[in-house]
Amino acid sequence: MSSSVLSMTRPTTNGSSCATATTTATLLAQQLNAALANNGKSSTAAVSTTAPHPPQPKQPLLAAKIIKQSHVVCFDVDSTVICEEGIDELAEYCGKGSEVARVTKEAMGGSMTFQDALKIRLNIIRPTQQQVSDFIKQRPSTLSRNVKRFVAQLKGDGKQVFLISGGFDCLIAPVAAELGIPLSNMYANKMLFDYKGDYDSFDVTQPTSRSGGKAEAIGMIRKRLSTTAAGDAPLMITMIGDGATDLEAVPPANNFIGFGGNVVRPEVYRRAQYYITDFEQLM
């Protein structure tokens, strides 16, 4: 068996915008308000924000100040750093999109653990190493608007940048390379293949393969880095993401900033103290 990180350069795409939907801003606002009115009962549903005017940000100036004060900034990947959901895209590419979507819906309804849902979805897709390689070449992920500039600014300011994802390293590694983030700063799941390159299983020892894994990964980052920053200031870590698992990474993260540039998770929008819809709002 072997880890699934594939050595390749992420192909470039024509245009970096995620705007492909035709949903109007008015409809988006109505959908979001209806979800919030239900006190989060529809929290598993995601509302597309590819309309011209996404939801109102929440305290973006304070969020930008928090970023300046942070020593470490951690990003979710799917629907945050990139526009897509990697495993859903891979499933569709392998002709298993509808089957995987059904399992995803059941998992969101709480009928199974995250790790069980991951196992079932991968057993449905069963991608080979060659299929994964072809998928990355033929369907490269799309970076979210302004995320590349934002990451460059963070690194220029001397901050540590990490990617923490429930997705797979083989799909995320090309994205990390384009952003200049070392693979050692990436926490993600690993597909395992047999000697013929056929799918075998996934690494269940990875923290992001189970519920609460992102908080566990941030705890590992705290142990890995010095417990204190410059002087006597404690290490400040901020998590940015679109999903509930990102929101629940606090603690051990000090702060959470919700991101709704691609999709809005109503529960996250309701619970997040800080919420942005474009990374430029943090620059």
Short mmCIF file of C-alpha atoms in Angstrom, two decimals:
data_model
loop_
_atom_site.label_atom_id
_atom_site.label_comp_id
_atom_site.label_asym_id
_atom_site.label_seq_id
_atom_site.Cartn_x
_atom_site.Cartn_y
_atom_site.Cartn_z
CA MET A 1 0.00 0.00 0.00
CA SER A 2 1.09 3.57 -0.47
CA SER A 3 -0.01 7.09 0.33
CA SER A 4 -1.99 8.78 -2.37
CA VAL A 5 -0.13 12.05 -2.83
CA LEU A 6 0.65 12.22 -6.53
CA SER A 7 3.62 14.18 -7.80
CA MET A 8 2.25 16.56 -10.41
CA THR A 9 1.70 20.20 -11.09
CA ARG A 10 -1.83 21.52 -10.80
CA PRO A 11 -3.07 22.36 -14.32
CA THR A 12 -4.05 25.95 -14.94
CA THR A 13 -7.64 26.81 -15.74
CA ASN A 14 -9.18 29.48 -17.90
CA GLY A 15 -10.30 32.08 -15.38
CA SER A 16 -10.21 31.95 -11.60
CA SER A 17 -13.78 32.98 -10.87
CA CYS A 18 -16.23 30.58 -9.27
CA ALA A 19 -19.25 32.39 -10.71
CA THR A 20 -21.07 29.82 -12.80
CA ALA A 21 -24.58 29.74 -11.36
CA THR A 22 -27.55 31.82 -12.46
CA THR A 23 -29.19 32.12 -9.04
CA THR A 24 -30.19 35.72 -8.35
CA ALA A 25 -29.14 37.63 -5.27
CA THR A 26 -32.76 38.10 -4.25
CA LEU A 27 -33.46 34.37 -4.31
CA LEU A 28 -30.27 33.70 -2.36
CA ALA A 29 -31.31 36.12 0.37
CA GLN A 30 -34.77 34.55 0.55
CA GLN A 31 -33.29 31.04 0.85
CA LEU A 32 -30.85 32.07 3.56
CA ASN A 33 -33.43 34.02 5.56
CA ALA A 34 -35.83 31.09 5.39
CA ALA A 35 -33.14 28.73 6.67
CA LEU A 36 -32.21 31.09 9.50
CA ALA A 37 -35.88 31.49 10.40
CA ASN A 38 -35.99 27.74 11.04
CA ASN A 39 -33.37 28.19 13.79
CA GLY A 40 -30.86 26.08 11.94
CA LYS A 41 -33.16 23.09 11.41
CA SER A 42 -32.09 23.10 7.77
CA SER A 43 -28.45 23.53 8.69
CA THR A 44 -27.26 20.69 6.49
CA ALA A 45 -28.44 22.45 3.36
CA ALA A 46 -26.00 24.66 1.51
CA VAL A 47 -27.12 27.76 -0.34
CA SER A 48 -25.15 28.65 -3.46
CA THR A 49 -23.45 32.04 -3.28
CA THR A 50 -22.30 32.24 -6.86
CA ALA A 51 -24.90 34.97 -7.36
CA PRO A 52 -23.56 38.51 -7.96
CA HIS A 53 -24.30 39.61 -4.37
CA PRO A 54 -23.64 37.00 -1.65
CA PRO A 55 -24.93 37.41 1.93
CA GLN A 56 -23.89 40.31 4.13
CA PRO A 57 -20.48 39.77 5.79
CA LYS A 58 -20.38 39.84 9.59
CA GLN A 59 -17.79 42.11 11.22
CA PRO A 60 -15.23 41.86 8.39
CA LEU A 61 -13.08 44.69 9.79
CA LEU A 62 -12.71 42.90 13.11
CA ALA A 63 -12.03 39.66 11.25
CA ALA A 64 -9.23 41.38 9.32
CA LYS A 65 -7.80 42.63 12.62
CA ILE A 66 -7.86 39.08 14.00
CA ILE A 67 -5.93 37.88 10.96
CA LYS A 68 -3.25 40.53 11.61
CA GLN A 69 -2.97 39.34 15.20
CA SER A 70 -2.82 35.65 14.29
CA HIS A 71 0.43 33.73 14.08
CA VAL A 72 -1.12 30.73 12.33
CA VAL A 73 -3.96 30.72 9.80
CA CYS A 74 -5.62 27.41 8.93
CA PHE A 75 -7.90 26.93 5.93
CA ASP A 76 -10.52 24.38 5.09
CA VAL A 77 -10.14 23.40 1.43
CA ASP A 78 -13.37 22.23 -0.25
CA SER A 79 -15.74 25.17 -0.87
CA THR A 80 -13.25 27.47 0.90
CA VAL A 81 -9.83 27.50 -0.73
CA ILE A 82 -11.36 25.93 -3.82
CA CYS A 83 -14.84 26.29 -5.26
CA GLU A 84 -15.63 22.59 -5.50
CA GLU A 85 -16.18 19.63 -3.17
CA GLY A 86 -13.39 17.27 -4.20
CA ILE A 87 -14.90 13.88 -3.39
CA ASP A 88 -18.19 14.81 -5.10
CA GLU A 89 -16.31 15.88 -8.22
CA LEU A 90 -14.25 12.68 -8.22
CA ALA A 91 -17.41 10.59 -7.78
CA GLU A 92 -19.05 12.30 -10.73
CA TYR A 93 -15.93 11.80 -12.84
CA CYS A 94 -15.97 8.07 -12.01
CA GLY A 95 -19.69 7.79 -12.84
CA LYS A 96 -20.78 7.38 -9.21
CA GLY A 97 -22.09 10.88 -8.52
CA SER A 98 -25.71 10.08 -7.68
CA GLU A 99 -24.82 7.14 -5.41
CA VAL A 100 -22.30 9.18 -3.45
CA ALA A 101 -24.71 12.12 -3.19
CA ARG A 102 -27.24 9.83 -1.51
CA VAL A 103 -24.72 8.68 1.09
CA THR A 104 -23.59 12.26 1.68
CA LYS A 105 -27.19 13.30 2.35
CA GLU A 106 -27.66 10.44 4.82
CA ALA A 107 -24.42 11.34 6.60
CA MET A 108 -25.50 14.96 6.93
CA GLY A 109 -28.73 13.74 8.48
CA GLY A 110 -26.70 12.18 11.28
CA SER A 111 -27.44 8.55 10.40
CA MET A 112 -23.75 7.60 10.34
CA THR A 113 -20.37 8.79 11.56
CA PHE A 114 -18.09 10.84 9.34
CA GLN A 115 -15.61 7.96 9.06
CA ASP A 116 -18.34 5.47 8.14
CA ALA A 117 -19.68 7.84 5.48
CA LEU A 118 -16.17 8.30 4.11
CA LYS A 119 -15.66 4.54 3.95
CA ILE A 120 -18.97 3.92 2.18
CA ARG A 121 -18.40 6.70 -0.37
CA LEU A 122 -14.92 5.48 -1.22
CA ASN A 123 -16.11 1.90 -1.53
CA ILE A 124 -18.67 3.15 -4.05
CA ILE A 125 -16.17 5.18 -6.07
CA ARG A 126 -13.15 2.86 -5.75
CA PRO A 127 -10.92 5.10 -7.88
CA THR A 128 -7.66 3.76 -9.24
CA GLN A 129 -4.45 5.77 -9.03
CA GLN A 130 -4.69 6.29 -12.78
CA GLN A 131 -8.23 7.64 -12.49
CA VAL A 132 -7.15 10.06 -9.78
CA SER A 133 -4.24 11.23 -11.91
CA ASP A 134 -6.48 11.69 -14.96
CA PHE A 135 -9.10 13.47 -12.86
CA ILE A 136 -6.58 16.02 -11.58
CA LYS A 137 -5.35 16.68 -15.12
CA GLN A 138 -8.78 16.88 -16.74
CA ARG A 139 -10.73 18.58 -13.95
CA PRO A 140 -8.37 20.82 -12.00
CA SER A 141 -9.95 22.51 -9.02
CA THR A 142 -10.70 26.23 -9.14
CA LEU A 143 -9.17 28.53 -6.55
CA SER A 144 -11.62 30.79 -4.77
CA ARG A 145 -11.46 34.44 -5.65
CA ASN A 146 -8.50 36.30 -4.10
CA VAL A 147 -7.36 33.34 -2.01
CA LYS A 148 -3.99 33.18 -3.77
CA ARG A 149 -3.29 36.85 -3.05
CA PHE A 150 -4.45 36.44 0.53
CA VAL A 151 -2.19 33.44 1.17
CA ALA A 152 0.75 35.29 -0.39
CA GLN A 153 0.10 38.23 1.93
CA LEU A 154 -0.08 35.95 4.97
CA LYS A 155 3.24 34.35 4.10
CA GLY A 156 4.76 37.75 3.38
CA ASP A 157 3.73 38.83 6.88
CA GLY A 158 5.54 35.83 8.32
CA LYS A 159 2.48 33.83 9.31
CA GLN A 160 2.28 30.05 9.16
CA VAL A 161 -0.37 28.77 6.75
CA PHE A 162 -1.97 25.31 6.98
CA LEU A 163 -4.59 23.41 5.01
CA ILE A 164 -6.89 21.17 7.10
CA SER A 165 -9.36 19.12 5.11
CA GLY A 166 -11.67 16.14 5.31
CA GLY A 167 -10.81 15.66 1.64
CA PHE A 168 -7.87 13.74 0.19
CA ASP A 169 -4.23 14.67 -0.04
CA CYS A 170 -3.95 13.48 -3.63
CA LEU A 171 -6.57 16.05 -4.69
CA ILE A 172 -5.30 18.83 -2.44
CA ALA A 173 -1.54 18.52 -3.05
CA PRO A 174 -1.67 20.33 -6.44
CA VAL A 175 -3.64 23.16 -4.81
CA ALA A 176 -1.10 23.42 -1.99
CA ALA A 177 1.69 23.56 -4.57
CA GLU A 178 0.04 26.43 -6.44
CA LEU A 179 -0.40 28.37 -3.20
CA GLY A 180 3.18 27.68 -2.13
CA ILE A 181 2.10 25.74 0.97
CA PRO A 182 4.42 22.83 1.84
CA LEU A 183 2.86 19.37 2.06
CA SER A 184 4.09 19.21 5.65
CA ASN A 185 1.54 21.95 6.39
CA MET A 186 -1.35 19.92 4.98
CA TYR A 187 -3.62 17.73 7.11
CA ALA A 188 -5.91 15.60 4.96
CA ASN A 189 -7.06 12.06 4.38
CA LYS A 190 -5.02 9.52 2.46
CA MET A 191 -6.29 6.97 -0.03
CA LEU A 192 -4.34 3.74 -0.11
CA PHE A 193 -3.80 1.67 -3.26
CA ASP A 194 -2.53 -1.85 -3.83
CA TYR A 195 0.51 -2.76 -5.92
CA LYS A 196 -1.56 -2.62 -9.12
CA GLY A 197 -2.79 0.87 -8.39
CA ASP A 198 -6.32 -0.23 -7.48
CA TYR A 199 -8.12 1.38 -4.56
CA ASP A 200 -7.61 -0.53 -1.32
CA SER A 201 -8.73 1.62 1.61
CA PHE A 202 -7.97 4.89 3.36
CA ASP A 203 -5.75 5.72 6.31
CA VAL A 204 -8.03 5.69 9.37
CA THR A 205 -5.23 7.03 11.57
CA GLN A 206 -5.46 10.48 10.00
CA PRO A 207 -7.24 12.89 12.37
CA THR A 208 -9.39 14.35 9.59
CA SER A 209 -10.86 10.90 8.84
CA ARG A 210 -13.12 11.13 11.89
CA SER A 211 -15.48 13.51 13.64
CA GLY A 212 -13.69 16.26 15.53
CA GLY A 213 -10.62 15.72 13.38
CA LYS A 214 -10.00 19.35 12.47
CA ALA A 215 -9.81 20.35 16.12
CA GLU A 216 -7.44 17.42 16.66
CA ALA A 217 -5.27 18.59 13.75
CA ILE A 218 -5.05 22.10 15.21
CA GLY A 219 -4.04 20.56 18.52
CA MET A 220 -1.26 18.74 16.67
CA ILE A 221 -0.18 22.04 15.09
CA ARG A 222 -0.01 23.64 18.53
CA LYS A 223 2.26 20.86 19.77
CA ARG A 224 4.36 21.00 16.63
CA LEU A 225 4.97 24.73 16.80
CA SER A 226 6.30 26.63 19.76
CA THR A 227 3.61 27.19 22.38
CA THR A 228 4.51 30.86 22.41
CA ALA A 229 5.03 33.36 19.62
CA ALA A 230 7.34 36.35 19.64
CA GLY A 231 7.94 37.52 23.19
CA ASP A 232 5.48 36.26 25.76
CA ALA A 233 2.40 36.38 23.50
CA PRO A 234 0.56 33.04 23.28
CA LEU A 235 0.32 31.38 19.90
CA MET A 236 -2.85 32.60 18.17
CA ILE A 237 -4.46 30.28 15.61
CA THR A 238 -7.39 31.23 13.38
CA MET A 239 -9.47 28.76 11.37
CA ILE A 240 -11.26 29.81 8.17
CA GLY A 241 -13.89 27.61 6.55
CA ASP A 242 -17.41 27.16 5.28
CA GLY A 243 -18.57 24.19 7.33
CA ALA A 244 -19.68 23.18 10.81
CA THR A 245 -16.54 21.06 11.30
CA ASP A 246 -14.48 24.23 10.81
CA LEU A 247 -16.63 26.16 13.28
CA GLU A 248 -16.17 23.38 15.83
CA ALA A 249 -12.38 23.65 15.61
CA VAL A 250 -12.59 26.39 18.28
CA PRO A 251 -11.09 25.46 20.66
CA PRO A 252 -8.22 24.63 20.27
CA ALA A 253 -8.19 27.33 17.56
CA ASN A 254 -8.57 30.80 19.07
CA ASN A 255 -10.85 32.17 16.40
CA PHE A 256 -13.11 31.06 13.56
CA ILE A 257 -13.97 33.11 10.48
CA GLY A 258 -16.78 31.73 8.37
CA PHE A 259 -16.43 31.83 4.58
CA GLY A 260 -19.42 32.02 2.26
CA GLY A 261 -17.85 32.88 -1.07
CA ASN A 262 -18.95 29.60 -2.66
CA VAL A 263 -21.74 28.21 -0.47
CA VAL A 264 -23.52 29.35 2.67
CA ARG A 265 -24.19 26.81 5.39
CA PRO A 266 -27.06 28.48 7.28
CA GLU A 267 -26.04 27.10 10.68
CA VAL A 268 -22.49 28.35 10.21
CA TYR A 269 -23.67 31.78 9.06
CA ARG A 270 -25.94 31.99 12.11
CA ARG A 271 -23.35 30.87 14.67
CA ALA A 272 -20.21 32.53 13.31
CA GLN A 273 -19.19 35.78 14.97
CA TYR A 274 -17.14 36.70 11.91
CA TYR A 275 -18.16 35.89 8.35
CA ILE A 276 -16.70 36.93 5.02
CA THR A 277 -17.64 36.27 1.41
CA ASP A 278 -14.39 37.28 -0.32
CA PHE A 279 -10.84 36.89 0.96
CA GLU A 280 -10.16 40.47 -0.07
CA GLN A 281 -12.24 41.48 2.97
CA LEU A 282 -9.42 40.17 5.17
CA MET A 283 -6.63 41.98 3.33
#
